């Protein structure tokens, strides 16, 4: 079964490097070459930025393909056409194409891993569908990521923070160099809010490649809740995505889309951007599951994202807040917990476990040292915690659920199928 083959590929180690991916796409006839794409890297904000650019393209009447990871409900979410997950039949047809290529290349390259397969499928689907715009989100890093075999018109670096240090480097400058590896000769590079040190690295790589940098705060800005550059002003007050940093993401997305439109001989219609901002959505990021009492989920899966979560929580003045947290053991859960404990001294923090499709979540033994605090506790069942809060009549209480995106995906799946407790 093709589904079993793809599932089995999850256990094959991810290999960072382009030589295998280049062999795969060459065997496919290089479907990436005809795509007019935007390539998005960054520590946080990649998915939200991709979702907004997708909405802009749709509003302008363009056919758009979007590739993101991880998924929340279905693997088909990773390959979208016009913002809709690929249908079952074309998804598995594309998988079959890649499986046939694997059989031809097996003697030299052995079995393909999960992300190689999905990346190759994406290129095949977007070529077959003749999308006007392909929006491609990096998996990890940039320089050695499987997606870095394309020829995008615009590259985007959203933010830079400490994440995946085992793969990308121990300093911000090393991590920046990896993410700047997506920069290609002659293209426009749109950069979000990053430190001066990170920007110096990016400018250095761009100069070597002959690429042009468009920098947040210099070439375009967020001023009083509006996107601004030397020609356009677009209000962001009606942005549907919640969270203090989504307006920054929107500003980067608008600039990236504008650069792509100019590169393809098109013009941006501000009214289409405005309409798209009002309806764009991105699951698992500041997503409200229930209004009263408030139950909100936010995939804050690294230290920079935790800092953003803290800012969002502290904006809710006067509320009794509880935070439910879980993460993979391979994540920097100890550092994230320490940050939460320090930044939210008055918030009750409940630690929990979940059952991800790969890897292991934190267990009580991993967080025993934190349980001495009267504000931190451990409960085995996240379902019971959320049920308890959701069925409460206390409209002054809030439950914030955060941590690994795999945890958030499991919570969303459970919530969709949940039967509320009877009164």
Short mmCIF file of C-alpha atoms in Angstrom, two decimals:
data_model
loop_
_atom_site.label_atom_id
_atom_site.label_comp_id
_atom_site.label_asym_id
_atom_site.label_seq_id
_atom_site.Cartn_x
_atom_site.Cartn_y
_atom_site.Cartn_z
CA UNK A 1 0.00 0.00 0.00
CA UNK A 2 1.24 3.46 -0.91
CA UNK A 3 0.04 4.82 2.48
CA UNK A 4 2.13 2.23 4.32
CA UNK A 5 5.18 3.11 2.22
CA UNK A 6 4.86 6.79 3.12
CA UNK A 7 4.27 5.98 6.79
CA UNK A 8 7.37 3.77 6.85
CA UNK A 9 9.46 6.61 5.43
CA UNK A 10 8.93 8.57 8.69
CA UNK A 11 11.42 6.26 10.40
CA UNK A 12 14.14 6.91 7.81
CA UNK A 13 16.58 9.55 9.15
CA UNK A 14 16.30 13.00 7.61
CA UNK A 15 19.38 13.76 5.53
CA UNK A 16 20.39 17.39 5.22
CA UNK A 17 22.00 18.13 1.91
CA UNK A 18 20.93 18.73 -1.66
CA UNK A 19 22.69 15.93 -3.55
CA UNK A 20 19.92 13.37 -2.93
CA UNK A 21 17.13 15.85 -3.67
CA UNK A 22 18.86 16.96 -6.85
CA UNK A 23 19.02 13.36 -8.03
CA UNK A 24 15.32 12.87 -7.28
CA UNK A 25 14.11 15.96 -9.13
CA UNK A 26 16.42 15.24 -12.06
CA UNK A 27 14.80 11.80 -12.37
CA UNK A 28 11.44 13.61 -12.36
CA UNK A 29 12.48 15.90 -15.21
CA UNK A 30 13.23 18.91 -13.01
CA UNK A 31 9.65 20.07 -12.35
CA UNK A 32 10.96 22.90 -10.11
CA UNK A 33 12.44 24.82 -13.04
CA UNK A 34 9.18 26.13 -14.41
CA UNK A 35 7.83 27.39 -11.09
CA UNK A 36 7.64 31.11 -10.30
CA UNK A 37 8.10 30.73 -6.58
CA UNK A 38 8.58 32.46 -3.25
CA UNK A 39 10.85 30.57 -0.83
CA UNK A 40 10.32 31.25 2.90
CA UNK A 41 12.81 30.56 5.70
CA UNK A 42 12.96 31.82 9.29
CA UNK A 43 12.75 30.70 12.90
CA UNK A 44 9.11 31.72 13.38
CA UNK A 45 6.39 33.22 11.22
CA UNK A 46 6.99 31.08 8.13
CA UNK A 47 3.57 29.44 8.12
CA UNK A 48 1.63 32.62 8.87
CA UNK A 49 3.56 34.48 6.18
CA UNK A 50 2.89 31.69 3.67
CA UNK A 51 -0.83 31.73 4.55
CA UNK A 52 -1.05 35.49 4.02
CA UNK A 53 0.79 35.42 0.69
CA UNK A 54 -1.54 32.60 -0.37
CA UNK A 55 -4.55 34.75 0.51
CA UNK A 56 -3.12 37.73 -1.39
CA UNK A 57 -2.56 35.61 -4.49
CA UNK A 58 -6.09 34.18 -4.37
CA UNK A 59 -7.56 37.66 -3.96
CA UNK A 60 -5.72 38.72 -7.14
CA UNK A 61 -7.19 35.78 -9.06
CA UNK A 62 -3.98 33.77 -9.24
CA UNK A 63 -3.63 29.99 -9.09
CA UNK A 64 -1.40 29.35 -6.07
CA UNK A 65 0.31 26.29 -4.63
CA UNK A 66 1.52 26.32 -1.01
CA UNK A 67 3.92 23.88 0.68
CA UNK A 68 4.19 24.05 4.49
CA UNK A 69 4.98 21.84 7.48
CA UNK A 70 4.09 20.32 9.83
CA UNK A 71 0.40 19.56 9.33
CA UNK A 72 -2.37 19.81 11.91
CA UNK A 73 -5.10 17.38 10.82
CA UNK A 74 -4.11 15.73 7.54
CA UNK A 75 -0.83 15.20 5.75
CA UNK A 76 -2.54 16.60 2.65
CA UNK A 77 -2.45 20.06 4.29
CA UNK A 78 1.24 20.23 3.44
CA UNK A 79 0.50 20.55 -0.28
CA UNK A 80 -2.29 23.03 -0.95
CA UNK A 81 -3.89 24.46 -4.06
CA UNK A 82 -5.56 27.84 -3.63
CA UNK A 83 -5.35 27.41 0.14
CA UNK A 84 -7.12 24.03 0.13
CA UNK A 85 -5.36 20.74 1.02
CA UNK A 86 -4.73 18.52 -1.98
CA UNK A 87 -7.52 16.01 -2.59
CA UNK A 88 -6.97 12.34 -1.72
CA UNK A 89 -6.67 11.01 -5.27
CA UNK A 90 -4.09 13.48 -6.66
CA UNK A 91 -2.14 13.32 -3.39
CA UNK A 92 -1.66 9.56 -3.57
CA UNK A 93 -1.12 9.68 -7.34
CA UNK A 94 1.80 12.04 -6.74
CA UNK A 95 3.10 9.73 -4.01
CA UNK A 96 2.98 6.83 -6.47
CA UNK A 97 5.09 8.81 -8.94
CA UNK A 98 7.77 9.36 -6.29
CA UNK A 99 7.65 5.71 -5.21
CA UNK A 100 8.35 4.66 -8.81
CA UNK A 101 11.33 7.04 -8.93
CA UNK A 102 12.58 5.60 -5.65
CA UNK A 103 12.53 2.10 -7.13
CA UNK A 104 14.65 3.31 -10.07
CA UNK A 105 17.16 5.12 -7.85
CA UNK A 106 17.16 2.65 -4.95
CA UNK A 107 20.43 0.93 -5.77
CA UNK A 108 22.32 4.23 -5.63
CA UNK A 109 20.35 6.23 -3.02
CA UNK A 110 18.35 3.63 -1.04
CA UNK A 111 14.93 4.55 0.40
CA UNK A 112 13.73 8.15 0.33
CA UNK A 113 12.87 9.78 3.65
CA UNK A 114 9.57 11.43 4.53
CA UNK A 115 10.50 15.03 3.75
CA UNK A 116 12.28 14.09 0.50
CA UNK A 117 9.11 12.36 -0.65
CA UNK A 118 6.79 15.24 0.26
CA UNK A 119 9.10 17.84 -1.29
CA UNK A 120 9.31 15.88 -4.53
CA UNK A 121 5.53 15.39 -4.53
CA UNK A 122 5.06 19.13 -4.12
CA UNK A 123 7.20 19.95 -7.14
CA UNK A 124 5.34 17.37 -9.25
CA UNK A 125 1.89 18.62 -8.20
CA UNK A 126 2.69 22.31 -8.69
CA UNK A 127 4.09 21.61 -12.16
CA UNK A 128 1.08 19.48 -13.14
CA UNK A 129 -1.35 22.11 -11.87
CA UNK A 130 0.55 24.91 -13.64
CA UNK A 131 0.29 27.20 -10.61
CA UNK A 132 0.97 30.88 -11.19
CA UNK A 133 2.74 31.16 -7.84
CA UNK A 134 4.39 28.46 -5.72
CA UNK A 135 4.94 29.35 -2.05
CA UNK A 136 7.49 26.99 -0.54
CA UNK A 137 8.28 26.91 3.18
CA UNK A 138 11.65 25.59 4.30
CA UNK A 139 11.60 22.51 6.53
CA UNK A 140 14.68 23.19 8.68
CA UNK A 141 17.28 25.89 8.14
CA UNK A 142 17.65 26.71 4.47
CA UNK A 143 21.07 26.06 2.93
CA UNK A 144 20.86 22.27 3.15
CA UNK A 145 17.08 21.91 3.26
CA UNK A 146 15.44 19.70 0.63
CA UNK A 147 13.37 22.63 -0.64
CA UNK A 148 16.52 24.57 -1.60
CA UNK A 149 16.73 23.10 -5.09
CA UNK A 150 14.30 25.51 -6.70
CA UNK A 151 14.87 28.84 -8.45
CA UNK A 152 12.58 31.30 -6.63
CA UNK A 153 11.98 34.86 -7.81
CA UNK A 154 11.80 36.04 -4.18
CA UNK A 155 13.30 34.62 -0.99
CA UNK A 156 12.00 35.56 2.45
CA UNK A 157 13.69 35.34 5.86
CA UNK A 158 11.00 36.09 8.46
CA UNK A 159 12.83 36.05 11.81
CA UNK A 160 16.04 34.66 13.30
CA UNK A 161 16.22 32.98 16.70
CA UNK A 162 17.85 30.03 18.46
CA UNK A 163 16.25 26.83 17.20
CA UNK A 164 17.51 23.48 15.85
CA UNK A 165 20.94 24.36 17.23
CA UNK A 166 22.06 20.74 16.86
CA UNK A 167 21.71 21.15 13.08
CA UNK A 168 22.10 24.84 12.34
CA UNK A 169 24.74 26.12 14.77
CA UNK A 170 25.04 27.42 18.30
CA UNK A 171 25.03 31.18 17.58
CA UNK A 172 22.56 33.49 15.86
CA UNK A 173 25.17 34.30 13.21
CA UNK A 174 25.67 30.59 12.37
CA UNK A 175 21.91 30.03 12.22
CA UNK A 176 21.50 33.12 10.04
CA UNK A 177 24.10 31.83 7.59
CA UNK A 178 22.10 28.60 7.22
CA UNK A 179 18.83 30.45 6.63
CA UNK A 180 20.50 32.89 4.23
CA UNK A 181 21.54 29.85 2.21
CA UNK A 182 18.23 30.11 0.32
CA UNK A 183 19.38 33.36 -1.32
CA UNK A 184 19.86 33.01 -5.07
CA UNK A 185 21.65 35.17 -7.63
CA UNK A 186 19.78 38.20 -8.92
CA UNK A 187 16.66 37.79 -6.81
CA UNK A 188 14.89 40.00 -4.28
CA UNK A 189 15.38 38.97 -0.62
CA UNK A 190 12.75 40.22 1.84
CA UNK A 191 13.94 40.21 5.46
CA UNK A 192 11.76 40.64 8.53
CA UNK A 193 12.75 42.15 11.89
CA UNK A 194 16.17 40.72 12.74
CA UNK A 195 19.14 42.02 14.73
CA UNK A 196 21.85 44.12 13.10
CA UNK A 197 24.30 41.22 13.45
CA UNK A 198 21.95 38.88 11.61
CA UNK A 199 21.26 41.48 8.94
CA UNK A 200 25.00 41.90 8.37
CA UNK A 201 25.27 38.14 7.67
CA UNK A 202 22.31 38.27 5.29
CA UNK A 203 23.65 41.30 3.44
CA UNK A 204 27.01 39.59 3.11
CA UNK A 205 25.50 36.50 1.49
CA UNK A 206 23.24 38.62 -0.74
CA UNK A 207 26.22 40.69 -1.89
CA UNK A 208 28.16 37.56 -2.81
CA UNK A 209 25.18 36.25 -4.80
CA UNK A 210 24.25 39.55 -6.43
CA UNK A 211 20.84 39.59 -4.74
CA UNK A 212 18.98 42.70 -3.52
CA UNK A 213 17.86 42.94 0.13
CA UNK A 214 14.55 44.54 1.11
CA UNK A 215 14.80 45.10 4.88
CA UNK A 216 12.03 45.55 7.46
CA UNK A 217 12.32 49.00 9.03
CA UNK A 218 14.31 50.37 6.10
CA UNK A 219 12.76 49.57 2.72
CA UNK A 220 9.31 48.86 4.19
CA UNK A 221 7.90 49.34 7.67
CA UNK A 222 5.08 48.75 10.13
CA UNK A 223 3.92 52.22 11.18
CA UNK A 224 0.91 52.74 13.45
CA UNK A 225 -0.74 49.45 12.44
CA UNK A 226 -0.14 49.99 8.73
CA UNK A 227 2.22 48.56 6.13
CA UNK A 228 4.22 51.36 4.51
CA UNK A 229 6.79 51.68 1.76
CA UNK A 230 7.66 54.51 -0.59
CA UNK A 231 4.51 53.93 -2.66
CA UNK A 232 1.98 51.96 -0.62
CA UNK A 233 0.18 52.29 2.71
CA UNK A 234 -2.07 49.38 3.69
CA UNK A 235 -3.93 49.38 7.04
CA UNK A 236 -3.57 46.20 9.10
CA UNK A 237 -6.20 46.87 11.79
CA UNK A 238 -8.57 44.26 10.33
CA UNK A 239 -6.00 41.44 10.23
CA UNK A 240 -7.86 38.21 11.04
CA UNK A 241 -4.79 36.47 12.49
CA UNK A 242 -4.47 37.18 16.20
CA UNK A 243 -1.27 37.85 18.11
CA UNK A 244 1.07 40.76 18.68
CA UNK A 245 3.52 39.72 15.96
CA UNK A 246 1.13 38.92 13.13
CA UNK A 247 1.21 42.52 11.92
CA UNK A 248 4.97 42.17 11.51
CA UNK A 249 4.40 38.93 9.59
CA UNK A 250 1.75 40.68 7.48
CA UNK A 251 4.17 43.50 6.68
CA UNK A 252 6.79 40.99 5.49
CA UNK A 253 4.16 39.05 3.52
CA UNK A 254 2.92 42.17 1.73
CA UNK A 255 6.44 43.16 0.72
CA UNK A 256 7.28 39.65 -0.49
CA UNK A 257 4.09 39.47 -2.54
CA UNK A 258 4.67 42.93 -3.99
CA UNK A 259 8.22 41.98 -5.05
CA UNK A 260 6.93 38.79 -6.68
CA UNK A 261 4.16 40.64 -8.50
CA UNK A 262 6.65 43.17 -9.88
CA UNK A 263 9.02 40.37 -10.93
CA UNK A 264 6.19 38.78 -12.95
CA UNK A 265 4.98 42.04 -14.50
CA UNK A 266 1.88 42.40 -12.33
CA UNK A 267 0.58 45.15 -10.05
CA UNK A 268 -0.64 44.83 -6.46
CA UNK A 269 -4.22 45.94 -5.82
CA UNK A 270 -4.38 47.32 -2.24
CA UNK A 271 -8.09 46.54 -1.94
CA UNK A 272 -7.35 42.86 -2.65
CA UNK A 273 -4.68 42.81 0.06
CA UNK A 274 -7.11 44.41 2.52
CA UNK A 275 -9.83 41.87 1.72
CA UNK A 276 -7.40 38.96 2.12
CA UNK A 277 -6.11 40.20 5.49
CA UNK A 278 -9.66 40.14 6.86
CA UNK A 279 -10.20 36.44 6.16
CA UNK A 280 -6.76 34.75 6.29
CA UNK A 281 -6.39 31.93 8.83
CA UNK A 282 -3.58 29.69 10.05
CA UNK A 283 -4.47 26.79 12.36
CA UNK A 284 -2.73 26.28 15.67
CA UNK A 285 -1.38 29.80 16.02
CA UNK A 286 -3.32 31.97 18.49
CA UNK A 287 -6.38 29.93 17.54
CA UNK A 288 -9.43 30.32 19.77
CA UNK A 289 -11.17 27.00 20.44
CA UNK A 290 -13.76 28.51 22.77
CA UNK A 291 -14.59 32.10 23.66
CA UNK A 292 -16.08 31.73 27.17
CA UNK A 293 -14.23 30.71 29.16
CA UNK A 294 -11.39 31.37 26.74
CA UNK A 295 -9.51 28.30 25.49
CA UNK A 296 -6.75 29.26 23.05
CA UNK A 297 -4.02 27.18 21.40
CA UNK A 298 -0.70 28.51 20.14
CA UNK A 299 2.19 26.44 18.84
CA UNK A 300 5.08 28.13 20.63
CA UNK A 301 7.70 25.49 19.90
CA UNK A 302 10.97 27.35 20.58
CA UNK A 303 12.29 30.12 22.82
CA UNK A 304 11.54 33.04 20.47
CA UNK A 305 7.96 31.76 20.06
CA UNK A 306 7.62 31.41 23.84
CA UNK A 307 8.62 35.06 24.19
CA UNK A 308 5.89 36.03 21.74
CA UNK A 309 3.36 33.91 23.61
CA UNK A 310 4.27 35.66 26.86
CA UNK A 311 3.65 39.05 25.24
CA UNK A 312 0.25 37.89 24.00
CA UNK A 313 -0.71 36.52 27.42
CA UNK A 314 0.39 39.60 29.36
CA UNK A 315 -1.77 41.74 27.06
CA UNK A 316 -4.84 40.06 28.66
CA UNK A 317 -4.80 42.21 31.79
CA UNK A 318 -6.84 41.12 34.80
CA UNK A 319 -7.58 37.57 33.68
CA UNK A 320 -6.93 34.40 35.70
CA UNK A 321 -4.68 32.46 33.38
CA UNK A 322 -3.61 28.84 33.29
CA UNK A 323 -1.03 27.53 30.85
CA UNK A 324 -1.03 23.92 29.62
CA UNK A 325 2.34 22.92 28.13
CA UNK A 326 3.86 19.88 26.45
CA UNK A 327 6.72 19.32 24.03
CA UNK A 328 8.91 16.67 22.49
CA UNK A 329 11.81 15.53 24.64
CA UNK A 330 14.22 16.44 21.82
CA UNK A 331 13.05 20.05 22.04
CA UNK A 332 14.57 22.59 24.44
CA UNK A 333 11.67 22.00 26.84
CA UNK A 334 13.75 22.78 29.92
CA UNK A 335 14.73 26.19 28.56
CA UNK A 336 11.18 26.92 27.45
CA UNK A 337 9.82 25.97 30.86
CA UNK A 338 12.37 28.09 32.67
CA UNK A 339 11.41 31.06 30.49
CA UNK A 340 7.69 30.55 31.16
CA UNK A 341 8.28 30.23 34.89
CA UNK A 342 10.35 33.41 34.95
CA UNK A 343 8.12 35.50 32.69
CA UNK A 344 4.73 34.36 34.07
CA UNK A 345 5.20 34.10 37.85
CA UNK A 346 1.47 34.52 38.56
CA UNK A 347 0.24 32.00 35.99
CA UNK A 348 -0.56 28.41 36.96
CA UNK A 349 1.43 26.13 34.64
CA UNK A 350 0.24 22.58 34.05
CA UNK A 351 2.66 20.21 32.35
CA UNK A 352 1.32 17.23 30.44
CA UNK A 353 2.17 14.47 27.97
CA UNK A 354 0.83 13.53 24.55
CA UNK A 355 1.37 10.82 21.97
CA UNK A 356 3.06 12.18 18.84
CA UNK A 357 3.46 10.18 15.68
CA UNK A 358 7.22 10.35 16.03
CA UNK A 359 9.51 11.09 18.95
CA UNK A 360 8.47 11.14 22.58
CA UNK A 361 6.75 13.84 24.58
CA UNK A 362 7.91 15.01 27.98
CA UNK A 363 6.82 12.82 30.89
CA UNK A 364 6.56 13.54 34.59
CA UNK A 365 10.13 12.30 35.13
CA UNK A 366 11.44 14.92 32.68
CA UNK A 367 9.93 17.82 34.63
CA UNK A 368 10.13 16.56 38.23
CA UNK A 369 12.49 19.40 39.21
CA UNK A 370 9.84 22.00 38.33
CA UNK A 371 7.09 20.44 40.44
CA UNK A 372 8.42 21.90 43.70
CA UNK A 373 6.88 25.22 42.68
CA UNK A 374 3.32 25.74 43.90
CA UNK A 375 2.51 27.29 40.52
CA UNK A 376 3.61 24.27 38.46
CA UNK A 377 1.88 20.89 38.40
CA UNK A 378 1.74 17.80 36.19
CA UNK A 379 -1.37 16.05 34.87
CA UNK A 380 -1.17 12.99 32.66
CA UNK A 381 -4.29 13.72 30.60
CA UNK A 382 -4.42 16.96 28.65
CA UNK A 383 -7.96 16.00 27.66
CA UNK A 384 -9.16 16.15 31.28
CA UNK A 385 -7.46 19.50 31.84
CA UNK A 386 -9.08 21.11 28.79
CA UNK A 387 -12.47 19.52 29.53
CA UNK A 388 -12.38 20.90 33.05
CA UNK A 389 -11.70 24.43 31.87
CA UNK A 390 -14.01 24.33 28.85
CA UNK A 391 -16.99 23.27 30.99
CA UNK A 392 -16.35 25.96 33.62
CA UNK A 393 -18.71 28.93 33.95
CA UNK A 394 -15.93 31.30 35.05
CA UNK A 395 -15.69 33.89 32.29
CA UNK A 396 -12.68 35.51 33.98
CA UNK A 397 -10.50 32.40 33.49
CA UNK A 398 -8.38 31.63 30.45
CA UNK A 399 -6.64 28.42 29.39
CA UNK A 400 -3.68 28.83 27.06
CA UNK A 401 -2.43 25.61 25.47
CA UNK A 402 1.07 25.71 24.02
CA UNK A 403 4.25 23.81 23.19
CA UNK A 404 5.20 21.52 20.33
CA UNK A 405 3.25 21.84 17.09
CA UNK A 406 2.75 18.07 17.28
CA UNK A 407 1.09 18.58 20.67
CA UNK A 408 -1.11 21.36 19.29
CA UNK A 409 -2.08 19.14 16.34
CA UNK A 410 -3.13 16.38 18.73
CA UNK A 411 -5.13 18.83 20.85
CA UNK A 412 -6.92 20.18 17.76
CA UNK A 413 -7.76 16.68 16.56
CA UNK A 414 -9.12 15.70 19.97
CA UNK A 415 -11.11 18.93 20.30
CA UNK A 416 -12.79 18.45 16.92
CA UNK A 417 -13.99 15.01 17.98
CA UNK A 418 -14.69 15.90 21.60
CA UNK A 419 -18.08 15.35 23.14
CA UNK A 420 -18.58 18.08 25.77
CA UNK A 421 -19.49 16.85 29.21
CA UNK A 422 -23.17 17.00 29.99
CA UNK A 423 -24.30 19.53 32.59
#
